[in-house]
Tab-separated table of C-alpha atoms and ligand atoms in Angstrom:
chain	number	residue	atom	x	y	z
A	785	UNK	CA	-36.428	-76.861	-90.725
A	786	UNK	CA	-37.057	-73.010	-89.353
A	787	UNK	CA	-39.936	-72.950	-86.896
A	788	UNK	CA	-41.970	-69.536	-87.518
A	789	UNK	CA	-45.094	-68.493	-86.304
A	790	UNK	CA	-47.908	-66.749	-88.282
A	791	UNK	CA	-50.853	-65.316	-87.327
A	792	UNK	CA	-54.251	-67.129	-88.684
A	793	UNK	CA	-57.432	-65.573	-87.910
A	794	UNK	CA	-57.902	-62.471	-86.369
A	795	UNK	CA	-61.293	-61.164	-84.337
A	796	UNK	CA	-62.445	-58.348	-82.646
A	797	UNK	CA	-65.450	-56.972	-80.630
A	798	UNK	CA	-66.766	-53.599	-79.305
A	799	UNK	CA	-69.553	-53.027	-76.780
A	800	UNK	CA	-72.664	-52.019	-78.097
A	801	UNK	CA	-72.802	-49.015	-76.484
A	802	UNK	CA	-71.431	-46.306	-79.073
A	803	UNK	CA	-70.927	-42.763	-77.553
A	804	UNK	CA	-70.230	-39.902	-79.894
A	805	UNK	CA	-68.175	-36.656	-79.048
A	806	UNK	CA	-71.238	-35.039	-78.862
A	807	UNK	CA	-73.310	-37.732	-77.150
A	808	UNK	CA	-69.794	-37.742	-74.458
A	809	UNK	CA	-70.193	-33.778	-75.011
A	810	UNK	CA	-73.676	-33.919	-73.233
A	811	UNK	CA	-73.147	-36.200	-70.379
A	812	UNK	CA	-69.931	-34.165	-69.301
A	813	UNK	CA	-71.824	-30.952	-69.576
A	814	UNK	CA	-74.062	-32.268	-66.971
A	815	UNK	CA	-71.317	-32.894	-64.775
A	816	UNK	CA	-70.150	-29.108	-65.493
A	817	UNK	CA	-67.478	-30.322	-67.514
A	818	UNK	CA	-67.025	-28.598	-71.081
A	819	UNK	CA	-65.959	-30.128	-74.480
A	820	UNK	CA	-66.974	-30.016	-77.856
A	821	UNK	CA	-67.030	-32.492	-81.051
A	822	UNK	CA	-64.576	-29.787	-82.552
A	823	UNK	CA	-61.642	-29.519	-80.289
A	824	UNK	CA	-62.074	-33.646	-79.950
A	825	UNK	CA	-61.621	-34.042	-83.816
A	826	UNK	CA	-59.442	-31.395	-84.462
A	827	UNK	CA	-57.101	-32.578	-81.767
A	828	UNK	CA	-57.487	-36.024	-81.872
A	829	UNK	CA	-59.264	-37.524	-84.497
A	830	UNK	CA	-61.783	-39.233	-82.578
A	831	UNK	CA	-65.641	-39.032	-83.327
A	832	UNK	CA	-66.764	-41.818	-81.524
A	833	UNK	CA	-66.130	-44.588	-78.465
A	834	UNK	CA	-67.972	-47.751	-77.404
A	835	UNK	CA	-67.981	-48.186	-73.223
A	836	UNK	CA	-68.492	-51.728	-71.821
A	837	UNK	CA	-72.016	-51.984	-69.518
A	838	UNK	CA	-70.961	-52.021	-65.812
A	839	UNK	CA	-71.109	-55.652	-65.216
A	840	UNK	CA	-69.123	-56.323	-69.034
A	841	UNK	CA	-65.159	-57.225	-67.705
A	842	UNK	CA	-62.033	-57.410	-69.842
A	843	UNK	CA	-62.390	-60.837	-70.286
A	844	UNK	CA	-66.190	-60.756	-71.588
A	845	UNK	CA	-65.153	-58.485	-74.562
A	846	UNK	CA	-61.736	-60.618	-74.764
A	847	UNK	CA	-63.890	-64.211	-74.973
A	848	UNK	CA	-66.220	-62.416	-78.024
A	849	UNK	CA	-63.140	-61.380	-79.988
A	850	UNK	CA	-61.264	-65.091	-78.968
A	851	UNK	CA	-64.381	-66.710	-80.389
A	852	UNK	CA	-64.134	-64.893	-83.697
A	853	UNK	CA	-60.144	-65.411	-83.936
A	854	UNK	CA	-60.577	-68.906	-83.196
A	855	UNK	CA	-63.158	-69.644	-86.106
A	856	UNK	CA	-61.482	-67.897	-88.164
A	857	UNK	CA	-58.249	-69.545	-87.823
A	858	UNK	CA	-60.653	-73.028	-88.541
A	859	UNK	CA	-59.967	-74.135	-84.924
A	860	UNK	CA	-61.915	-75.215	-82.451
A	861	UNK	CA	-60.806	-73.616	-78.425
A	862	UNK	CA	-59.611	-76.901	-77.402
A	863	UNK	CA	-56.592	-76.452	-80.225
A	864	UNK	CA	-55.464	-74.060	-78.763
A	865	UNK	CA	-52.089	-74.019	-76.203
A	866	UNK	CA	-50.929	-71.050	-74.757
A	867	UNK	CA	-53.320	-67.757	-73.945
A	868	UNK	CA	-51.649	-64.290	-73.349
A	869	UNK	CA	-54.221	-61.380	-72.372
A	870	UNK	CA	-52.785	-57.664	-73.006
A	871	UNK	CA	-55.031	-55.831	-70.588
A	872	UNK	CA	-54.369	-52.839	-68.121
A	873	UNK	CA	-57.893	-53.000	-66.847
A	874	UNK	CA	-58.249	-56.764	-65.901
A	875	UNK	CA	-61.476	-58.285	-64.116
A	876	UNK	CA	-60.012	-58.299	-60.874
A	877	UNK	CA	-56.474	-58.028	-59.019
A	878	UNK	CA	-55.733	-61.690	-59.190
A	879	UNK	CA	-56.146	-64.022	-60.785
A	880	UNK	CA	-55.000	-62.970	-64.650
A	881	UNK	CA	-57.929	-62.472	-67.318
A	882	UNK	CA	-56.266	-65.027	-69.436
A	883	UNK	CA	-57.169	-67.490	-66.420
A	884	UNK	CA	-60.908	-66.184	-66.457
A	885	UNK	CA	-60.473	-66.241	-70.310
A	886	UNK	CA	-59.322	-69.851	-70.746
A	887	UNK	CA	-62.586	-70.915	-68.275
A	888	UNK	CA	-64.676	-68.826	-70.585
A	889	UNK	CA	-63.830	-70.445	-73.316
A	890	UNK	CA	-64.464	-74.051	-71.715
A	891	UNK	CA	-60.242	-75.193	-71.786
A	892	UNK	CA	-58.015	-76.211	-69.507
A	893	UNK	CA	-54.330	-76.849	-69.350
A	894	UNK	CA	-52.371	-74.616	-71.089
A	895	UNK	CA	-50.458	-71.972	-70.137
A	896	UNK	CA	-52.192	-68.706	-69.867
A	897	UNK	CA	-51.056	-65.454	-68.294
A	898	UNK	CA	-51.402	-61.348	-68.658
A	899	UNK	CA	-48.965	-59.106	-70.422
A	900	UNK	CA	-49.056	-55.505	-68.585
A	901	UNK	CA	-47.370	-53.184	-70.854
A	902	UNK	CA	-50.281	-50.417	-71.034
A	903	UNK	CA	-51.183	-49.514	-75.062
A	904	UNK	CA	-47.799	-51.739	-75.730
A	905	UNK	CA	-49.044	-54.921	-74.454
A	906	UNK	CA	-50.395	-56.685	-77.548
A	907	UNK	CA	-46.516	-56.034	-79.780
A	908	UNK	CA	-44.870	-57.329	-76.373
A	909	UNK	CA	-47.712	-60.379	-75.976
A	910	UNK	CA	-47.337	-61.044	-79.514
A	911	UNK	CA	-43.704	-61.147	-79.710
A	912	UNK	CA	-43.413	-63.355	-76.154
A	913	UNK	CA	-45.938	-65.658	-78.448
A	914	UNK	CA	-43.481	-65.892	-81.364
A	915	UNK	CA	-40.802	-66.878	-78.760
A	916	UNK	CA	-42.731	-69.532	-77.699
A	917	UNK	CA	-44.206	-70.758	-80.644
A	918	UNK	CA	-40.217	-70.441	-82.197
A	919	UNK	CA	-38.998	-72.535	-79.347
A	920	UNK	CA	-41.432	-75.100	-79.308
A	921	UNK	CA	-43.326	-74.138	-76.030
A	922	UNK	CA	-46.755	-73.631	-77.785
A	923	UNK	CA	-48.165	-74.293	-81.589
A	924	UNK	CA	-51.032	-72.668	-81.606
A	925	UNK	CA	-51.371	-69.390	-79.469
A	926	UNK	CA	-54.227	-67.377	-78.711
A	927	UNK	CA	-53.223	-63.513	-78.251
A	928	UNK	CA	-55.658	-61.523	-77.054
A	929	UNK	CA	-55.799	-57.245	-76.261
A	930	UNK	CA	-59.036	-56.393	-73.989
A	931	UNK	CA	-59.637	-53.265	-71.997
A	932	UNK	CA	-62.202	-51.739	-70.666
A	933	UNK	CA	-60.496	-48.269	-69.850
A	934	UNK	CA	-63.810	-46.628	-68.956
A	935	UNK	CA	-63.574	-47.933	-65.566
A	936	UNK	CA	-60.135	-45.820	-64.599
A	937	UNK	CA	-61.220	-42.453	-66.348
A	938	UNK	CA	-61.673	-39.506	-64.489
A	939	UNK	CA	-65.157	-38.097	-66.341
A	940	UNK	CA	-64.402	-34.626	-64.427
A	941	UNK	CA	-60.778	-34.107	-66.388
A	942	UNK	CA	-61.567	-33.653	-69.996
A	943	UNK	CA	-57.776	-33.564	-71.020
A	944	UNK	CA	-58.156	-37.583	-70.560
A	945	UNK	CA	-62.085	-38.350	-70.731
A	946	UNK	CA	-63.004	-38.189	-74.311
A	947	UNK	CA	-59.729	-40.086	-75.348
A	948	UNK	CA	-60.325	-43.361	-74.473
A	949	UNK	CA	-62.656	-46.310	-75.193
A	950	UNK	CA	-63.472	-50.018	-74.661
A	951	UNK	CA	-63.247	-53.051	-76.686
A	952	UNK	CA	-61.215	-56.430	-77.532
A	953	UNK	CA	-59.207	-58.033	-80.739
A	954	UNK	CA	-57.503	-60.978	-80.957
A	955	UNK	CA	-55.120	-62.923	-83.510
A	956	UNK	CA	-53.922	-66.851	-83.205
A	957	UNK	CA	-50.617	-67.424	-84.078
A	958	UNK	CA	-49.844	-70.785	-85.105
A	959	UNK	CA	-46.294	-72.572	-85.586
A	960	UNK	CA	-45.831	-72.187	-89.766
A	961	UNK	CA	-42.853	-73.315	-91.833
A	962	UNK	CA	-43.069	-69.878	-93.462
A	963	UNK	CA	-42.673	-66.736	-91.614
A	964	UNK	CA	-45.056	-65.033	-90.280
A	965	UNK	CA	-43.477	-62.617	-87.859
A	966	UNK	CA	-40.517	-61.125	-89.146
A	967	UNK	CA	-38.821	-59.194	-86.390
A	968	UNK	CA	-39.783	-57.172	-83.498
A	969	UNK	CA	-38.322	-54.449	-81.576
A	970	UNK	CA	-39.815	-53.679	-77.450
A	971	UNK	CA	-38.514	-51.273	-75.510
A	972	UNK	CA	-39.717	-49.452	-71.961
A	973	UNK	CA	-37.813	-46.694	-69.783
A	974	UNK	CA	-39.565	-46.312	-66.522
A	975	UNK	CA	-37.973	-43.224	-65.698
A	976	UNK	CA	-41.372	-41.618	-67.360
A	977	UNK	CA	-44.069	-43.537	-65.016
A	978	UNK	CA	-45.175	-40.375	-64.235
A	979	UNK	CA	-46.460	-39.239	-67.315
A	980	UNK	CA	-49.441	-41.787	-67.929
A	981	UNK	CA	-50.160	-44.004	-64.582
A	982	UNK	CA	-53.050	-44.514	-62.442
A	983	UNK	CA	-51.278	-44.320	-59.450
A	984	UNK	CA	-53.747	-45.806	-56.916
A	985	UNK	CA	-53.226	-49.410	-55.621
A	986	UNK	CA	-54.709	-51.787	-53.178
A	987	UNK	CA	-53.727	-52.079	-49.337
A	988	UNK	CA	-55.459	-53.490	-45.888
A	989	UNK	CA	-58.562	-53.188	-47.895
A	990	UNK	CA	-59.018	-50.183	-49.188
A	991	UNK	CA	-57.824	-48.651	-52.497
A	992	UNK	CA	-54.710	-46.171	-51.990
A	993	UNK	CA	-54.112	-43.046	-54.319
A	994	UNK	CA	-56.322	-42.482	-56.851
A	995	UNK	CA	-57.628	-44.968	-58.973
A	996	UNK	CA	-57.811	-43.198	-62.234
A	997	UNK	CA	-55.904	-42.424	-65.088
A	998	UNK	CA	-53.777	-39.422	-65.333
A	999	UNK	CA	-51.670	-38.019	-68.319
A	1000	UNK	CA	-49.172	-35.351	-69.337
A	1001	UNK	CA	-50.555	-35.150	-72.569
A	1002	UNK	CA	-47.729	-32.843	-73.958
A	1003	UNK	CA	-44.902	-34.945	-72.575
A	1004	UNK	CA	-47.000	-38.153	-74.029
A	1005	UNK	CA	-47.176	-36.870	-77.253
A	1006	UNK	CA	-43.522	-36.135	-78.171
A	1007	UNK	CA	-42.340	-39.556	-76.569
A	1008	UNK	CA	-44.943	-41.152	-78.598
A	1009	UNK	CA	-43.706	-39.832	-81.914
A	1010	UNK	CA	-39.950	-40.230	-81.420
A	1011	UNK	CA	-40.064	-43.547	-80.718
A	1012	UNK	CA	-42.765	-44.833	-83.150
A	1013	UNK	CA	-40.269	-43.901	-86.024
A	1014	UNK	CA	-37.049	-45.428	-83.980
A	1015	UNK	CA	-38.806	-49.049	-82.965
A	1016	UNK	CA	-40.353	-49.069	-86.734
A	1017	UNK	CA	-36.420	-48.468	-88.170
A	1018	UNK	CA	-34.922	-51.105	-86.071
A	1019	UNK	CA	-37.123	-53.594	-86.427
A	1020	UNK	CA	-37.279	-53.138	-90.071
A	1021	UNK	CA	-33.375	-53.024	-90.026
A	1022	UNK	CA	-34.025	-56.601	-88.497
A	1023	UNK	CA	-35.731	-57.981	-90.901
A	1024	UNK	CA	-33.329	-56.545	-93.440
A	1025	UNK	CA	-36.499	-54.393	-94.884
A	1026	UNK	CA	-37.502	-51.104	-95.906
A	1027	UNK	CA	-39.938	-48.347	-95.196
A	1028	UNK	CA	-40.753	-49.211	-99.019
A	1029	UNK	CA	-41.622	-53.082	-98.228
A	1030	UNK	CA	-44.751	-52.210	-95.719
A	1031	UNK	CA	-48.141	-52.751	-97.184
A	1032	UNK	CA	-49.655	-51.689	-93.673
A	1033	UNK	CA	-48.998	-49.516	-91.174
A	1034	UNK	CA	-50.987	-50.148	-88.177
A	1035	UNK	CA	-49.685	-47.845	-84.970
A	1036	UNK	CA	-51.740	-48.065	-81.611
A	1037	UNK	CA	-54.314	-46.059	-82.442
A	1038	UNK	CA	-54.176	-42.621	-79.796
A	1039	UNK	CA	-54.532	-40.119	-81.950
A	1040	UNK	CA	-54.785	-39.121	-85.291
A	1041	UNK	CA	-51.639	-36.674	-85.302
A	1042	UNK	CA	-49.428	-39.137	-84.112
A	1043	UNK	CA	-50.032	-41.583	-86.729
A	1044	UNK	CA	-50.070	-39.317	-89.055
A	1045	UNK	CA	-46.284	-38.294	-88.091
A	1046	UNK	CA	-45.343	-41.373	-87.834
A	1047	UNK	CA	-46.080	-42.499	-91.078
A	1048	UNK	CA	-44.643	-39.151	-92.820
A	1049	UNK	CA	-41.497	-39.682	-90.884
A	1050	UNK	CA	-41.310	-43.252	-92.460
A	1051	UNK	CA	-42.470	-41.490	-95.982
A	1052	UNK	CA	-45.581	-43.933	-96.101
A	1053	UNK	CA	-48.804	-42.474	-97.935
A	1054	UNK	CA	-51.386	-42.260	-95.640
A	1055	UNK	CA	-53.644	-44.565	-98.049
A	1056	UNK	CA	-50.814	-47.525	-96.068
A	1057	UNK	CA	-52.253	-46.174	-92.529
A	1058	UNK	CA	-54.959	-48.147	-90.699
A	1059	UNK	CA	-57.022	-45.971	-88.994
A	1060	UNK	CA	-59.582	-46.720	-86.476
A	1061	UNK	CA	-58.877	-44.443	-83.657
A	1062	UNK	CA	-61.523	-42.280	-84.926
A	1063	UNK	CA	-64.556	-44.771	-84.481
A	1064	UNK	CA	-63.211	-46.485	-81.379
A	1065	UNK	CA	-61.005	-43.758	-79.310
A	1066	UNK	CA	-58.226	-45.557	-77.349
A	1067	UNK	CA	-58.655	-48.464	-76.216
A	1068	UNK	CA	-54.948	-49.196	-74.809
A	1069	UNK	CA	-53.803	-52.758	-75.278
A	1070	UNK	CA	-57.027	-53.790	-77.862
A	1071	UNK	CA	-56.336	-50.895	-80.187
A	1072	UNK	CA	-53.744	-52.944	-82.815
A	1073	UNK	CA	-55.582	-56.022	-83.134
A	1074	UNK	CA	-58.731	-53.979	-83.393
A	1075	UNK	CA	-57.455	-52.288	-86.187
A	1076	UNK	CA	-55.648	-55.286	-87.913
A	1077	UNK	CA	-59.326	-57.472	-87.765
A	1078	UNK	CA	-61.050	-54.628	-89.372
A	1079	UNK	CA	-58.451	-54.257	-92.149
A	1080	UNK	CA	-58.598	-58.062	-92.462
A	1081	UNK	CA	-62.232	-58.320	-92.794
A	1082	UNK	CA	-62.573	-55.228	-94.632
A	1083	UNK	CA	-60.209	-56.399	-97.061
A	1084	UNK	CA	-57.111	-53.855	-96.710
A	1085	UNK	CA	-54.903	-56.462	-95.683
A	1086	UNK	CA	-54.514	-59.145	-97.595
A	1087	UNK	CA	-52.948	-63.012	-97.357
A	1088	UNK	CA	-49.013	-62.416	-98.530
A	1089	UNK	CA	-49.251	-58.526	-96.927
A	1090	UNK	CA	-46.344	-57.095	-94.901
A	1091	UNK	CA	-47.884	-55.479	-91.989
A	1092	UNK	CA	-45.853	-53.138	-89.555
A	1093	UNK	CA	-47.564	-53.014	-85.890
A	1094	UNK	CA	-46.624	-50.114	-83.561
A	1095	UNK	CA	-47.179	-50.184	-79.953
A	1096	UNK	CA	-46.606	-46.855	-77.631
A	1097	UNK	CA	-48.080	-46.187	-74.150
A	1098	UNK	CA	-47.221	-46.190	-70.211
A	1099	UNK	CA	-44.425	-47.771	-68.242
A	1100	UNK	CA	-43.165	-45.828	-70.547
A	1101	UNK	CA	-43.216	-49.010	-73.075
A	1102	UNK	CA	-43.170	-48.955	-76.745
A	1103	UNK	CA	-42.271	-51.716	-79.776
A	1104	UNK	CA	-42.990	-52.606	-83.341
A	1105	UNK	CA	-43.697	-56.126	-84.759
A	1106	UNK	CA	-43.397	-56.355	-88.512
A	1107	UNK	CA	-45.078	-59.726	-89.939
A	1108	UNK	CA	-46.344	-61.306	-93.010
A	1109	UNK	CA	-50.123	-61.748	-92.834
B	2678	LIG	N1	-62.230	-30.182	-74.722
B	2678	LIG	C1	-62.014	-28.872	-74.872
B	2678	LIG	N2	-60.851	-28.274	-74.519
B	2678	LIG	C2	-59.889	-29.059	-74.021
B	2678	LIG	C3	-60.058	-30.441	-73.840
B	2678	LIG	C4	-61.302	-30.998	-74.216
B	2678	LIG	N3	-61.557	-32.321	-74.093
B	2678	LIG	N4	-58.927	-30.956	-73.321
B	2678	LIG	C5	-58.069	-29.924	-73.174
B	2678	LIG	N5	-58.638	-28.778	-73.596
B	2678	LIG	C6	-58.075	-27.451	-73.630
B	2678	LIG	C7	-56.989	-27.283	-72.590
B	2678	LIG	O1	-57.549	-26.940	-71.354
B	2678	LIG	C8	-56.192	-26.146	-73.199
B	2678	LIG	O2	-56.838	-24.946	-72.912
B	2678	LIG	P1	-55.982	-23.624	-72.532
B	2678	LIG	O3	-55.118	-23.365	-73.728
B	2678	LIG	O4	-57.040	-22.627	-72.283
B	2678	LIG	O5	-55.198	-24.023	-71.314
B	2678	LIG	C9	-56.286	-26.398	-74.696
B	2678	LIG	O6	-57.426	-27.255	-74.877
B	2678	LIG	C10	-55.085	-27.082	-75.287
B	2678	LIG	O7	-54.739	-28.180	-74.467
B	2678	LIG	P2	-53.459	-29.029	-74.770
B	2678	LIG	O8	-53.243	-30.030	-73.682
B	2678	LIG	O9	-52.345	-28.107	-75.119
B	2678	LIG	O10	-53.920	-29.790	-76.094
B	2678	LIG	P3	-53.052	-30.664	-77.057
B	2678	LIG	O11	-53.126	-30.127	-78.412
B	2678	LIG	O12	-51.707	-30.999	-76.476
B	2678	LIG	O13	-53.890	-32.020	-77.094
B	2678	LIG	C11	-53.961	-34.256	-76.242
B	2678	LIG	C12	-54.079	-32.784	-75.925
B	2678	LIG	C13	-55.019	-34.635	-77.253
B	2678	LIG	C14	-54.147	-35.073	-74.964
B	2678	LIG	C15	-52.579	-34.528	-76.844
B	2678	LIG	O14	-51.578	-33.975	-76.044
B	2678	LIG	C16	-52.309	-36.009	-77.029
B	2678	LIG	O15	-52.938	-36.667	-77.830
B	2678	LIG	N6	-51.307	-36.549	-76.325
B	2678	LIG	C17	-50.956	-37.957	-76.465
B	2678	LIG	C18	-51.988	-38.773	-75.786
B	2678	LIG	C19	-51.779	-40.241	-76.020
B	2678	LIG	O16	-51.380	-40.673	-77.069
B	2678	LIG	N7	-52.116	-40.995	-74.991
B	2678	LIG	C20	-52.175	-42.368	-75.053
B	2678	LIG	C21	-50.892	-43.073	-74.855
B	2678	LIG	S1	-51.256	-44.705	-74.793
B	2678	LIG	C22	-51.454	-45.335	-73.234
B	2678	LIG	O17	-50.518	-45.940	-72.730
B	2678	LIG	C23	-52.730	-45.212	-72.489
């Protein structure tokens, strides 16, 4: 019999701490940087972001969204066999937030590791998941995005500052005799490191080059929306699909414009668009299985649902995973 994997229970978790543009708007004005809620929205489609406390890691916002994934998937931690962390903003250099995770959440023994493919990660830790879980490796997999991208902006460049925010989601993806994931599509070209990196890195104790994020916006931007349509094509051709089968479209969530382009370009109605970006800013690796808890526990997406995920970010790295909820 066909071993599939399917994902079931999904969680989530912001910090607390909710900025809005024109909360952000105040604080950078102190620092004599200027921004308003208007050129945010109209540019973006962000209104608001939640940033982690200080001491709050990757894997503290990570273990609240686990917890929730886990109970709803009517499992208990110690069920669970493999852990894969998309993060780009991990606790420390070494070892791997899944580690820290897995102590956190009082197991021991299974395999856990980090995926680094910037705002990509979760499609590519998700789809190494439904390897794994295909080839017997795991059963019951614990994928987790958690970032806390607050820590690498640079609050005195407002091209990049009000973008991004902090938070966690999670799915478990359990072996199933049904499918589950239908087919994904990852891709990367590292010719365009340049264009999104934080550059800085560690050596003979000190940190070299600067340790915050930098973007080319523009160059970002077109990237973004070419290949958003070309991984969502071939991964439906994959599954032998249409644009017409997806219930869901849930791209990372960046900015409004480019999901909007994405789904005209795949001739979806925007009412088949899951859209958080606009409460929660960017929050890299956590943005897809942000959205797809929300849409869950809101309701959108439903048991039976065909749900197309969309990953795009730096490396450059991009992919789509299309799946049966
Ligand atoms: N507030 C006010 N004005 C601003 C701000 C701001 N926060 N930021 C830029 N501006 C100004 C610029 O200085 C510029 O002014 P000028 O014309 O006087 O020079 C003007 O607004 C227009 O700037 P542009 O850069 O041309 O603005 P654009 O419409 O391209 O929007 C943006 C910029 C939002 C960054 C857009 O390019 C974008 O969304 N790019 C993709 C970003 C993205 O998706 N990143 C995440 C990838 S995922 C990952 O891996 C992390």
């Amino acid at each position: 019999m066909t071993r599939y994997s399917r994902i079931t229970g999904t969680g989530s978790y912001l910090p607390p701490n909710r900025l809005t543009n024109a909360q952000l708007a105040a604080d950078l004005a102190a620092r004599g940087v200027e921004t308003s809620d208007e050129w945010i929205v109209e540019r973006t489609g962000i209104s608001a972001r939640h940033f982690a406390a200080p001491d709050v890691t990757s894997s503290d916002l990570g273990l609240e969204a686990a917890k929730r994934a886990i109970e709803a998937a009517g499992l208990q931690a110690a069920d669970i066999d493999l852990i894969i962390v998309a993060t780009s903003t991990p606790d420390m250099v070494f070892p791997s937030v899944a580690c820290i995770l897995q102590h956190k959440l009082g197991i021991a023994g299974c395999p856990a590791f980090d995926m680094q493919a910037v705002c990509s990660g979760f499609v590519y830790a998700l789809t190494v998941a439904d390897a794994m879980i295909k080839s017997g490796a795991a059963s019951k997999a614990l994928v987790v995005g958690a970032e806390v991208f607050s820590r690498i902006l640079d609050f005195s460049d407002r091209t990049t500052c009000v973008l991004f925010g902090d938070g966690a989601g999670a799915v478990v993806l359990e072996a199933s005799q049904t499918p589950g994931i239908l087919a994904s599509d990852l891709h990367a070209d590292g010719k365009h490191v340049g264009i999104l990196c934080v550059p800085g890195h560690v050596s003979g104790g000190q940190v070299l080059g600067s340790p915050l994020l930098t973007m080319d916006g523009k160059a970002v931007f077109k990237l973004a929306v070419a290949v958003l349509e070309s991984a969502a094509r071939a991964t439906l051709a994959k599954a032998e699909l249409t644009e017409a089968d997806i219930d869901w479209l849930i791209p990372h969530q960046a900015n409004l414009r480019i999901m909007h382009s994405t789904a005209k370009k795949l001739k979806l109605p925007l009412e088949k668009l899951i859209v958080t970006v606009d409460q929660h800013g960017n929050t890299s690796a956590a943005s897809i299985p942000l959205a797809l808890d929300e849409a869950v526990r809101s309701g959108k997406v439903k048991k039976g649902d065909t749900v197309m995920l969309e990953g795009v970010g730096g490396g450059f790295t991009w992919g789509a995973v299309l799946l049966k909820y």
